Every structure is written in C-alpha cells, then in structure tokens.
GROMACS .gro file of C-alpha atoms in nm:
model
  322
    1MET     CA    1   0.372  -2.136  -1.098
    2SER     CA    2   0.244  -1.868  -1.339
    3MET     CA    3   0.164  -1.513  -1.227
    4SER     CA    4  -0.202  -1.556  -1.324
    5THR     CA    5  -0.232  -1.870  -1.110
    6MET     CA    6  -0.067  -1.696  -0.815
    7GLY     CA    7  -0.303  -1.401  -0.861
    8ARG     CA    8  -0.607  -1.628  -0.859
    9GLU     CA    9  -0.486  -1.803  -0.544
   10LYS     CA   10  -0.434  -1.468  -0.368
   11ASP     CA   11  -0.782  -1.353  -0.469
   12GLU     CA   12  -0.930  -1.680  -0.341
   13ARG     CA   13  -0.748  -1.641  -0.009
   14LEU     CA   14  -0.864  -1.280   0.019
   15TRP     CA   15  -1.232  -1.357  -0.038
   16SER     CA   16  -1.213  -1.667   0.181
   17TYR     CA   17  -1.077  -1.445   0.458
   18ILE     CA   18  -1.359  -1.195   0.402
   19ALA     CA   19  -1.618  -1.476   0.408
   20ILE     CA   20  -1.480  -1.615   0.735
   21ARG     CA   21  -1.473  -1.270   0.894
   22THR     CA   22  -1.831  -1.213   0.780
   23LEU     CA   23  -1.940  -1.533   0.952
   24VAL     CA   24  -1.751  -1.445   1.271
   25ASN     CA   25  -1.894  -1.092   1.271
   26THR     CA   26  -2.246  -1.223   1.219
   27ILE     CA   27  -2.216  -1.436   1.531
   28SER     CA   28  -2.033  -1.186   1.749
   29HIS     CA   29  -2.196  -0.858   1.640
   30PRO     CA   30  -2.455  -0.831   1.921
   31ILE     CA   31  -2.178  -0.865   2.180
   32GLU     CA   32  -1.953  -0.617   1.998
   33TYR     CA   33  -2.248  -0.378   1.969
   34ALA     CA   34  -2.314  -0.393   2.343
   35LYS     CA   35  -1.942  -0.345   2.409
   36VAL     CA   36  -1.938  -0.026   2.200
   37LEU     CA   37  -2.228   0.114   2.400
   38MET     CA   38  -2.038   0.037   2.719
   39GLN     CA   39  -1.728   0.208   2.583
   40ILE     CA   40  -1.912   0.530   2.501
   41GLY     CA   41  -2.052   0.530   2.855
   42HIS     CA   42  -2.415   0.421   2.811
   43GLU     CA   43  -2.553   0.196   3.082
   44PRO     CA   44  -2.911   0.061   3.071
   45SER     CA   45  -2.950   0.069   3.449
   46ALA     CA   46  -2.791   0.221   3.756
   47PRO     CA   47  -2.517   0.023   3.932
   48ARG     CA   48  -2.650  -0.203   4.205
   49GLU     CA   49  -2.494  -0.292   4.536
   50ALA     CA   50  -2.319  -0.629   4.551
   51ARG     CA   51  -1.994  -0.790   4.660
   52THR     CA   52  -1.678  -0.883   4.476
   53LEU     CA   53  -1.541  -1.238   4.457
   54LEU     CA   54  -1.331  -1.151   4.762
   55GLY     CA   55  -1.637  -1.039   4.958
   56LYS     CA   56  -1.575  -0.664   4.942
   57PRO     CA   57  -1.873  -0.430   4.884
   58ALA     CA   58  -1.898  -0.300   4.527
   59LEU     CA   59  -2.136  -0.151   4.275
   60VAL     CA   60  -2.191  -0.377   3.975
   61LEU     CA   61  -2.316  -0.305   3.625
   62PRO     CA   62  -2.506  -0.540   3.387
   63ASN     CA   63  -2.282  -0.800   3.226
   64ILE     CA   64  -2.253  -0.830   2.849
   65PHE     CA   65  -2.531  -1.090   2.817
   66GLN     CA   66  -2.773  -0.884   3.025
   67TYR     CA   67  -2.685  -0.586   2.809
   68VAL     CA   68  -2.756  -0.775   2.485
   69ARG     CA   69  -3.087  -0.893   2.632
   70TYR     CA   70  -3.173  -0.532   2.716
   71ILE     CA   71  -3.101  -0.425   2.356
   72LYS     CA   72  -3.319  -0.711   2.227
   73ASN     CA   73  -3.603  -0.613   2.459
   74VAL     CA   74  -3.592  -0.255   2.331
   75ASP     CA   75  -3.528  -0.308   1.958
   76GLY     CA   76  -3.608  -0.674   1.896
   77PHE     CA   77  -3.372  -0.933   1.751
   78SER     CA   78  -3.299  -0.730   1.437
   79GLY     CA   79  -3.207  -0.436   1.659
   80CYS     CA   80  -2.909  -0.633   1.787
   81TYR     CA   81  -2.758  -0.587   1.440
   82ARG     CA   82  -2.744  -0.208   1.426
   83GLY     CA   83  -2.435  -0.105   1.232
   84PHE     CA   84  -2.377  -0.454   1.094
   85VAL     CA   85  -2.381  -0.358   0.724
   86PRO     CA   86  -2.134  -0.067   0.743
   87LYS     CA   87  -1.916  -0.279   0.971
   88LEU     CA   88  -1.893  -0.553   0.707
   89CYS     CA   89  -1.825  -0.292   0.441
   90ALA     CA   90  -1.545  -0.151   0.656
   91TYR     CA   91  -1.384  -0.494   0.699
   92THR     CA   92  -1.411  -0.561   0.325
   93VAL     CA   93  -1.261  -0.225   0.227
   94SER     CA   94  -0.979  -0.272   0.477
   95ALA     CA   95  -0.897  -0.624   0.356
   96VAL     CA   96  -0.903  -0.523  -0.013
   97ALA     CA   97  -0.692  -0.211   0.054
   98ILE     CA   98  -0.431  -0.416   0.243
   99GLU     CA   99  -0.421  -0.676  -0.033
  100LYS     CA  100  -0.382  -0.418  -0.308
  101VAL     CA  101  -0.109  -0.219  -0.136
  102SER     CA  102   0.084  -0.538  -0.052
  103GLU     CA  103   0.079  -0.631  -0.422
  104SER     CA  104   0.176  -0.286  -0.550
  105ASN     CA  105   0.511  -0.245  -0.723
  106TYR     CA  106   0.607   0.037  -0.488
  107PHE     CA  107   0.545  -0.182  -0.183
  108LEU     CA  108   0.727  -0.484  -0.329
  109LYS     CA  109   1.023  -0.260  -0.414
  110TYR     CA  110   1.085  -0.200  -0.043
  111PHE     CA  111   0.942  -0.528   0.089
  112PRO     CA  112   1.022  -0.798  -0.168
  113GLU     CA  113   0.865  -1.136  -0.099
  114ASP     CA  114   1.099  -1.422  -0.012
  115GLU     CA  115   0.938  -1.736  -0.153
  116THR     CA  116   1.217  -1.958  -0.016
  117ARG     CA  117   1.146  -1.885   0.351
  118LYS     CA  118   0.833  -1.972   0.539
  119GLU     CA  119   0.709  -1.752   0.823
  120GLU     CA  120   0.743  -2.031   1.076
  121ASP     CA  121   1.113  -2.066   0.992
  122ILE     CA  122   1.208  -1.713   1.100
  123ASP     CA  123   1.298  -1.820   1.454
  124ASP     CA  124   1.541  -2.077   1.311
  125LEU     CA  125   1.751  -1.813   1.134
  126PRO     CA  126   2.083  -1.684   1.268
  127ASP     CA  127   2.049  -1.394   1.514
  128ASP     CA  128   2.128  -1.115   1.269
  129GLU     CA  129   1.895  -1.250   1.000
  130ARG     CA  130   1.621  -1.322   1.254
  131LYS     CA  131   1.630  -0.965   1.385
  132GLU     CA  132   1.624  -0.825   1.031
  133ALA     CA  133   1.331  -1.052   0.940
  134TYR     CA  134   1.130  -0.943   1.246
  135ILE     CA  135   1.190  -0.575   1.169
  136LYS     CA  136   1.097  -0.625   0.805
  137GLU     CA  137   0.775  -0.810   0.892
  138LEU     CA  138   0.686  -0.545   1.150
  139ALA     CA  139   0.738  -0.264   0.900
  140LYS     CA  140   0.523  -0.445   0.642
  141ASP     CA  141   0.247  -0.506   0.895
  142ILE     CA  142   0.249  -0.142   1.010
  143VAL     CA  143   0.226  -0.006   0.655
  144CYS     CA  144  -0.055  -0.245   0.562
  145ARG     CA  145  -0.247  -0.185   0.885
  146ILE     CA  146  -0.229   0.194   0.847
  147VAL     CA  147  -0.350   0.175   0.487
  148GLY     CA  148  -0.638  -0.053   0.585
  149ILE     CA  149  -0.743   0.173   0.873
  150VAL     CA  150  -0.727   0.496   0.673
  151ALA     CA  151  -0.924   0.341   0.386
  152SER     CA  152  -1.199   0.197   0.607
  153HIS     CA  153  -1.219   0.458   0.883
  154PRO     CA  154  -1.514   0.658   0.744
  155LEU     CA  155  -1.719   0.336   0.736
  156ASP     CA  156  -1.611   0.259   1.092
  157VAL     CA  157  -1.730   0.603   1.201
  158ILE     CA  158  -2.065   0.532   1.034
  159THR     CA  159  -2.080   0.198   1.216
  160LEU     CA  160  -2.017   0.356   1.556
  161ARG     CA  161  -2.262   0.641   1.505
  162THR     CA  162  -2.530   0.402   1.383
  163MET     CA  163  -2.483   0.201   1.703
  164ALA     CA  164  -2.475   0.512   1.922
  165GLN     CA  165  -2.822   0.609   1.795
  166PHE     CA  166  -2.961   0.345   2.030
  167VAL     CA  167  -2.890   0.574   2.327
  168GLY     CA  168  -3.125   0.851   2.215
  169GLY     CA  169  -3.348   0.654   1.979
  170GLU     CA  170  -3.241   0.863   1.678
  171THR     CA  171  -3.242   0.765   1.310
  172LYS     CA  172  -3.012   1.036   1.169
  173TYR     CA  173  -2.748   0.792   1.051
  174ASN     CA  174  -2.952   0.568   0.826
  175GLY     CA  175  -2.783   0.384   0.538
  176ILE     CA  176  -2.426   0.431   0.419
  177PHE     CA  177  -2.484   0.713   0.170
  178GLY     CA  178  -2.726   0.895   0.399
  179SER     CA  179  -2.472   0.866   0.682
  180ILE     CA  180  -2.196   1.005   0.461
  181ARG     CA  181  -2.408   1.315   0.398
  182GLU     CA  182  -2.498   1.343   0.768
  183ILE     CA  183  -2.134   1.325   0.881
  184TYR     CA  184  -2.041   1.604   0.640
  185HIS     CA  185  -2.337   1.809   0.759
  186GLU     CA  186  -2.244   1.767   1.128
  187ASN     CA  187  -1.865   1.776   1.124
  188GLY     CA  188  -1.740   1.849   0.772
  189LEU     CA  189  -1.462   1.651   0.607
  190LEU     CA  190  -1.281   1.595   0.936
  191GLY     CA  191  -1.585   1.406   1.064
  192TYR     CA  192  -1.499   1.111   0.841
  193TYR     CA  193  -1.177   1.065   1.039
  194ALA     CA  194  -1.301   1.137   1.390
  195GLY     CA  195  -1.096   0.935   1.638
  196LEU     CA  196  -0.840   0.828   1.377
  197VAL     CA  197  -0.529   0.919   1.580
  198PRO     CA  198  -0.600   0.708   1.893
  199ARG     CA  199  -0.708   0.422   1.667
  200LEU     CA  200  -0.380   0.434   1.476
  201ILE     CA  201  -0.184   0.456   1.801
  202ALA     CA  202  -0.366   0.152   1.940
  203ASN     CA  203  -0.304  -0.061   1.632
  204VAL     CA  204   0.057   0.040   1.569
  205ALA     CA  205   0.147   0.009   1.937
  206THR     CA  206  -0.008  -0.339   1.946
  207LEU     CA  207   0.195  -0.450   1.645
  208VAL     CA  208   0.519  -0.313   1.795
  209LEU     CA  209   0.455  -0.470   2.135
  210VAL     CA  210   0.364  -0.808   1.987
  211SER     CA  211   0.657  -0.819   1.744
  212SER     CA  212   0.922  -0.703   1.991
  213SER     CA  213   0.804  -0.921   2.279
  214THR     CA  214   0.769  -1.226   2.054
  215TYR     CA  215   1.120  -1.175   1.922
  216PHE     CA  216   1.283  -1.147   2.266
  217ILE     CA  217   1.079  -1.426   2.428
  218ASN     CA  218   1.147  -1.671   2.145
  219LYS     CA  219   1.514  -1.573   2.139
  220TYR     CA  220   1.595  -1.584   2.511
  221LEU     CA  221   1.323  -1.781   2.692
  222ILE     CA  222   1.159  -2.045   2.473
  223ARG     CA  223   1.356  -2.313   2.297
  224ASP     CA  224   1.072  -2.550   2.214
  225LYS     CA  225   0.958  -2.486   1.856
  226ASP     CA  226   0.598  -2.590   1.928
  227LEU     CA  227   0.569  -2.348   2.220
  228ARG     CA  228   0.704  -2.063   2.007
  229GLY     CA  229   0.388  -2.077   1.800
  230CYS     CA  230   0.184  -1.972   2.104
  231THR     CA  231   0.400  -1.672   2.188
  232SER     CA  232   0.252  -1.436   1.931
  233ALA     CA  233  -0.108  -1.516   2.029
  234THR     CA  234  -0.034  -1.469   2.398
  235MET     CA  235   0.150  -1.142   2.339
  236THR     CA  236  -0.135  -1.019   2.117
  237PHE     CA  237  -0.380  -1.071   2.402
  238LEU     CA  238  -0.156  -0.887   2.649
  239ALA     CA  239  -0.077  -0.606   2.406
  240THR     CA  240  -0.443  -0.541   2.323
  241THR     CA  241  -0.509  -0.519   2.696
  242VAL     CA  242  -0.241  -0.250   2.728
  243THR     CA  243  -0.365  -0.049   2.427
  244TYR     CA  244  -0.737  -0.094   2.504
  245PRO     CA  245  -0.780   0.261   2.650
  246PHE     CA  246  -0.691   0.408   2.310
  247LEU     CA  247  -0.983   0.219   2.153
  248VAL     CA  248  -1.220   0.353   2.420
  249VAL     CA  249  -1.103   0.707   2.340
  250TYR     CA  250  -1.138   0.637   1.966
  251HIS     CA  251  -1.496   0.520   2.004
  252CYS     CA  252  -1.586   0.818   2.222
  253MET     CA  253  -1.431   1.064   1.975
  254ALA     CA  254  -1.611   0.900   1.682
  255VAL     CA  255  -1.950   0.987   1.835
  256ASN     CA  256  -1.857   1.302   2.024
  257ASP     CA  257  -2.053   1.611   1.916
  258CYS     CA  258  -2.203   1.434   1.614
  259GLY     CA  259  -2.562   1.541   1.664
  260LEU     CA  260  -2.658   1.236   1.870
  261ALA     CA  261  -2.765   1.230   2.235
  262ALA     CA  262  -2.486   0.983   2.311
  263GLY     CA  263  -2.219   1.235   2.211
  264VAL     CA  264  -2.328   1.550   2.394
  265PRO     CA  265  -2.391   1.653   2.757
  266PRO     CA  266  -2.513   1.523   2.993
  267ARG     CA  267  -2.411   1.182   2.857
  268MET     CA  268  -2.073   1.293   2.722
  269PRO     CA  269  -1.875   1.617   2.749
  270ILE     CA  270  -1.775   1.798   2.430
  271TYR     CA  271  -1.405   1.719   2.393
  272ALA     CA  272  -1.158   1.958   2.229
  273ASN     CA  273  -0.950   1.664   2.100
  274TRP     CA  274  -0.867   1.305   2.181
  275VAL     CA  275  -0.611   1.406   2.446
  276ASP     CA  276  -0.885   1.601   2.625
  277CYS     CA  277  -1.103   1.290   2.609
  278TRP     CA  278  -0.820   1.075   2.749
  279ARG     CA  279  -0.764   1.312   3.039
  280HIS     CA  280  -1.132   1.321   3.128
  281LEU     CA  281  -1.179   0.943   3.117
  282SER     CA  282  -0.858   0.897   3.315
  283SER     CA  283  -0.980   1.141   3.581
  284ILE     CA  284  -1.297   0.936   3.633
  285ASN     CA  285  -1.118   0.599   3.605
  286ASP     CA  286  -1.311   0.502   3.292
  287LEU     CA  287  -1.037   0.427   3.037
  288LYS     CA  288  -1.104   0.054   3.073
  289ARG     CA  289  -1.483   0.059   3.054
  290GLY     CA  290  -1.626  -0.224   2.850
  291SER     CA  291  -1.313  -0.438   2.884
  292SER     CA  292  -1.481  -0.690   3.115
  293PHE     CA  293  -1.775  -0.895   2.992
  294ILE     CA  294  -1.888  -1.068   3.310
  295TRP     CA  295  -1.772  -0.892   3.628
  296ARG     CA  296  -1.834  -0.526   3.559
  297TYR     CA  297  -1.777  -0.294   3.852
  298TYR     CA  298  -1.872   0.072   3.870
  299ARG     CA  299  -1.549   0.272   3.912
  300GLY     CA  300  -1.695   0.622   3.936
  301PRO     CA  301  -1.742   0.839   4.246
  302GLN     CA  302  -1.903   0.640   4.529
  303GLU     CA  303  -1.949   0.661   4.905
  304ILE     CA  304  -2.083   0.449   5.192
  305ILE     CA  305  -2.391   0.618   5.340
  306ASN     CA  306  -2.601   0.462   5.618
  307GLY     CA  307  -2.422   0.133   5.564
  308HIS     CA  308  -2.494   0.121   5.189
  309LEU     CA  309  -2.255   0.180   4.901
  310VAL     CA  310  -2.399   0.451   4.676
  311ALA     CA  311  -2.296   0.611   4.347
  312LEU     CA  312  -2.245   0.982   4.296
  313ASN     CA  313  -2.457   1.096   4.005
  314LYS     CA  314  -2.350   1.334   3.730
  315SER     CA  315  -2.494   1.636   3.908
  316HIS     CA  316  -2.268   1.560   4.208
  317TYR     CA  317  -2.556   1.475   4.437
  318TYR     CA  318  -2.565   1.153   4.633
  319LYS     CA  319  -2.798   0.895   4.488
  320GLN     CA  320  -2.875   0.574   4.672
  321VAL     CA  321  -2.872   0.266   4.452
  322SER     CA  322  -3.152   0.021   4.523
   0.00000   0.00000   0.00000
C-alpha cells in the first residue's frame, strides 16, 4: 500500500471520527450542558424533602431531565445548545492535533508503528512482550492525550464560560473571537489555561488506571478472549468514576473569577488555585456533584428541625425547605 493511499485512509478515518463525535455531541449536548451547571454548583431550585430508596429522609435536587427542561423553559430550545459551537471546535482541534502528532517523525522515532501486530493480539503475546506492549501503548496514549488537551483547552474554557453565563444571564462570552478577547481582558494569558492541571491529572490518571488494571485482569483473571474485550470498557467506567472529582475542580476553576456571576461570591468563592478549590469542595462534600443523573441528593449542611429535614443556607442560617 502506497504512502499516499495510507494518508488518505487516515484522513478519512479522522474526519469520520469527527463526524460521528459531532452527531453524538449534537444529541447529548443539552444533558452535558446541564451537567456542567451542576458541577459548578448552580441549582435551579432549593432541595426538597423526600426519602431515599431505602426509606431514609433526604433532600433531593432536580434530576438531569428536570434540569434540561428548566433550561428550555428559560432560554427556549436553542438555549439548550449554549457552548455547542466552541465545544465542537475544541473536539476538532483536539482530534487533528492528536492525529498530526501521532504522524510526526519525532513521535514515530520513539513510537514506531508495528503493522504486523493488531491491537487485539496484544494479550496473546508472551508475558515480557505483552508488558512492553502495554507500556508502549500507554505512553503513546498519554503523549497524544496531553497534546490534544493543551491544543484544545482554550476552546474548552470558552465552552464552559459560555455555558456558565446562564447562571447570571450574561452575554460577555459571545462568539469564539469575542470570547478570546474577553478571557484575555479578565484573566490575561493564563486565563486560556484555567483549570488545565486538574484536567490533565484526570485524563492521565484515567489512562494509567485503565491500562494497568486491564493488563493485570487480562493476565491473571480472565482467560476467555471474548471477555477480555470488555475489560477495558469496564475499567474505563470505573476509572472515570475515581477521577471524576478532578473534572469538577477543572470546571469550577475554568469559570472562577472570570467576570461572571457563576464564578464569584456568593455562588462560588474566589479560589487561590485548584488545590484550594479541591479543599473547599471536599469540606462541603461536593467533589462528586453532577455525577448522578437521576437520584441527586443534597450533601451540604442539613438538620432535622420540627420533624422536617432542612438545608443550611450559605449565610449559615436555617432555612426550611418546602
């Protein structure tokens, strides 16, 4: 097969991937949008008194579908697609950056492609070769993921700030080029990479957890070749659950002190850095907010007063929830 033919096939795969992701993002964007608002701490209504599946008293928050309906009621159907354009641009930039770096001579010098071995055959290799192959694939994935994140991060920040405008009804971040100017005006050059560190930690940690756990499970626990194909997907789900708090911190830091109501008191403290944000969210048991779509329980300060479970508001006064 000629180099030009291989190049065309890679380009076709790249743009097919981008097209599929565009379709998926079009369908899922309203839900992802509502999830971001949950992660930065915005709730459309106060928690209401209810009971858990086990019958214990609890304070519940609107589920993801109620949240999307609330957004639609406020902004209309088109309002459910705030941040959609910069989000697609971010995915495209990330995919192209990953493709280009993986094809670069410098990258191929350290990670030469082995055309004689298929990915699904790695688990059939001898132990030493299998371990080496897993490490090599992990290193390649980490390098590519970091490049994709760094290249697309400014567009992701624009996406998050465009979404966060819903909280205060602002229009400061309007359009990609206008948002680029606004970020520089508010935060300078560092604003384009707000929240980058926890995002990198989340992604790299996920890759390491998935690769290492898949290697050991397939080596010591699973002998059936068909079942081995499910290991990576299962471990990815579990690993993203473990690293989820880093994404919450990343989203909070991306909008923190950016000139929007969502990123300043009383809705959000001004954080010195992402570690400060982590400590604060940990202290109020909010590192997992937005992780559940259906059963969402209020985890903040609460007390039982006169037989009713009530939430403690931000001013530290008791507030009965109707």
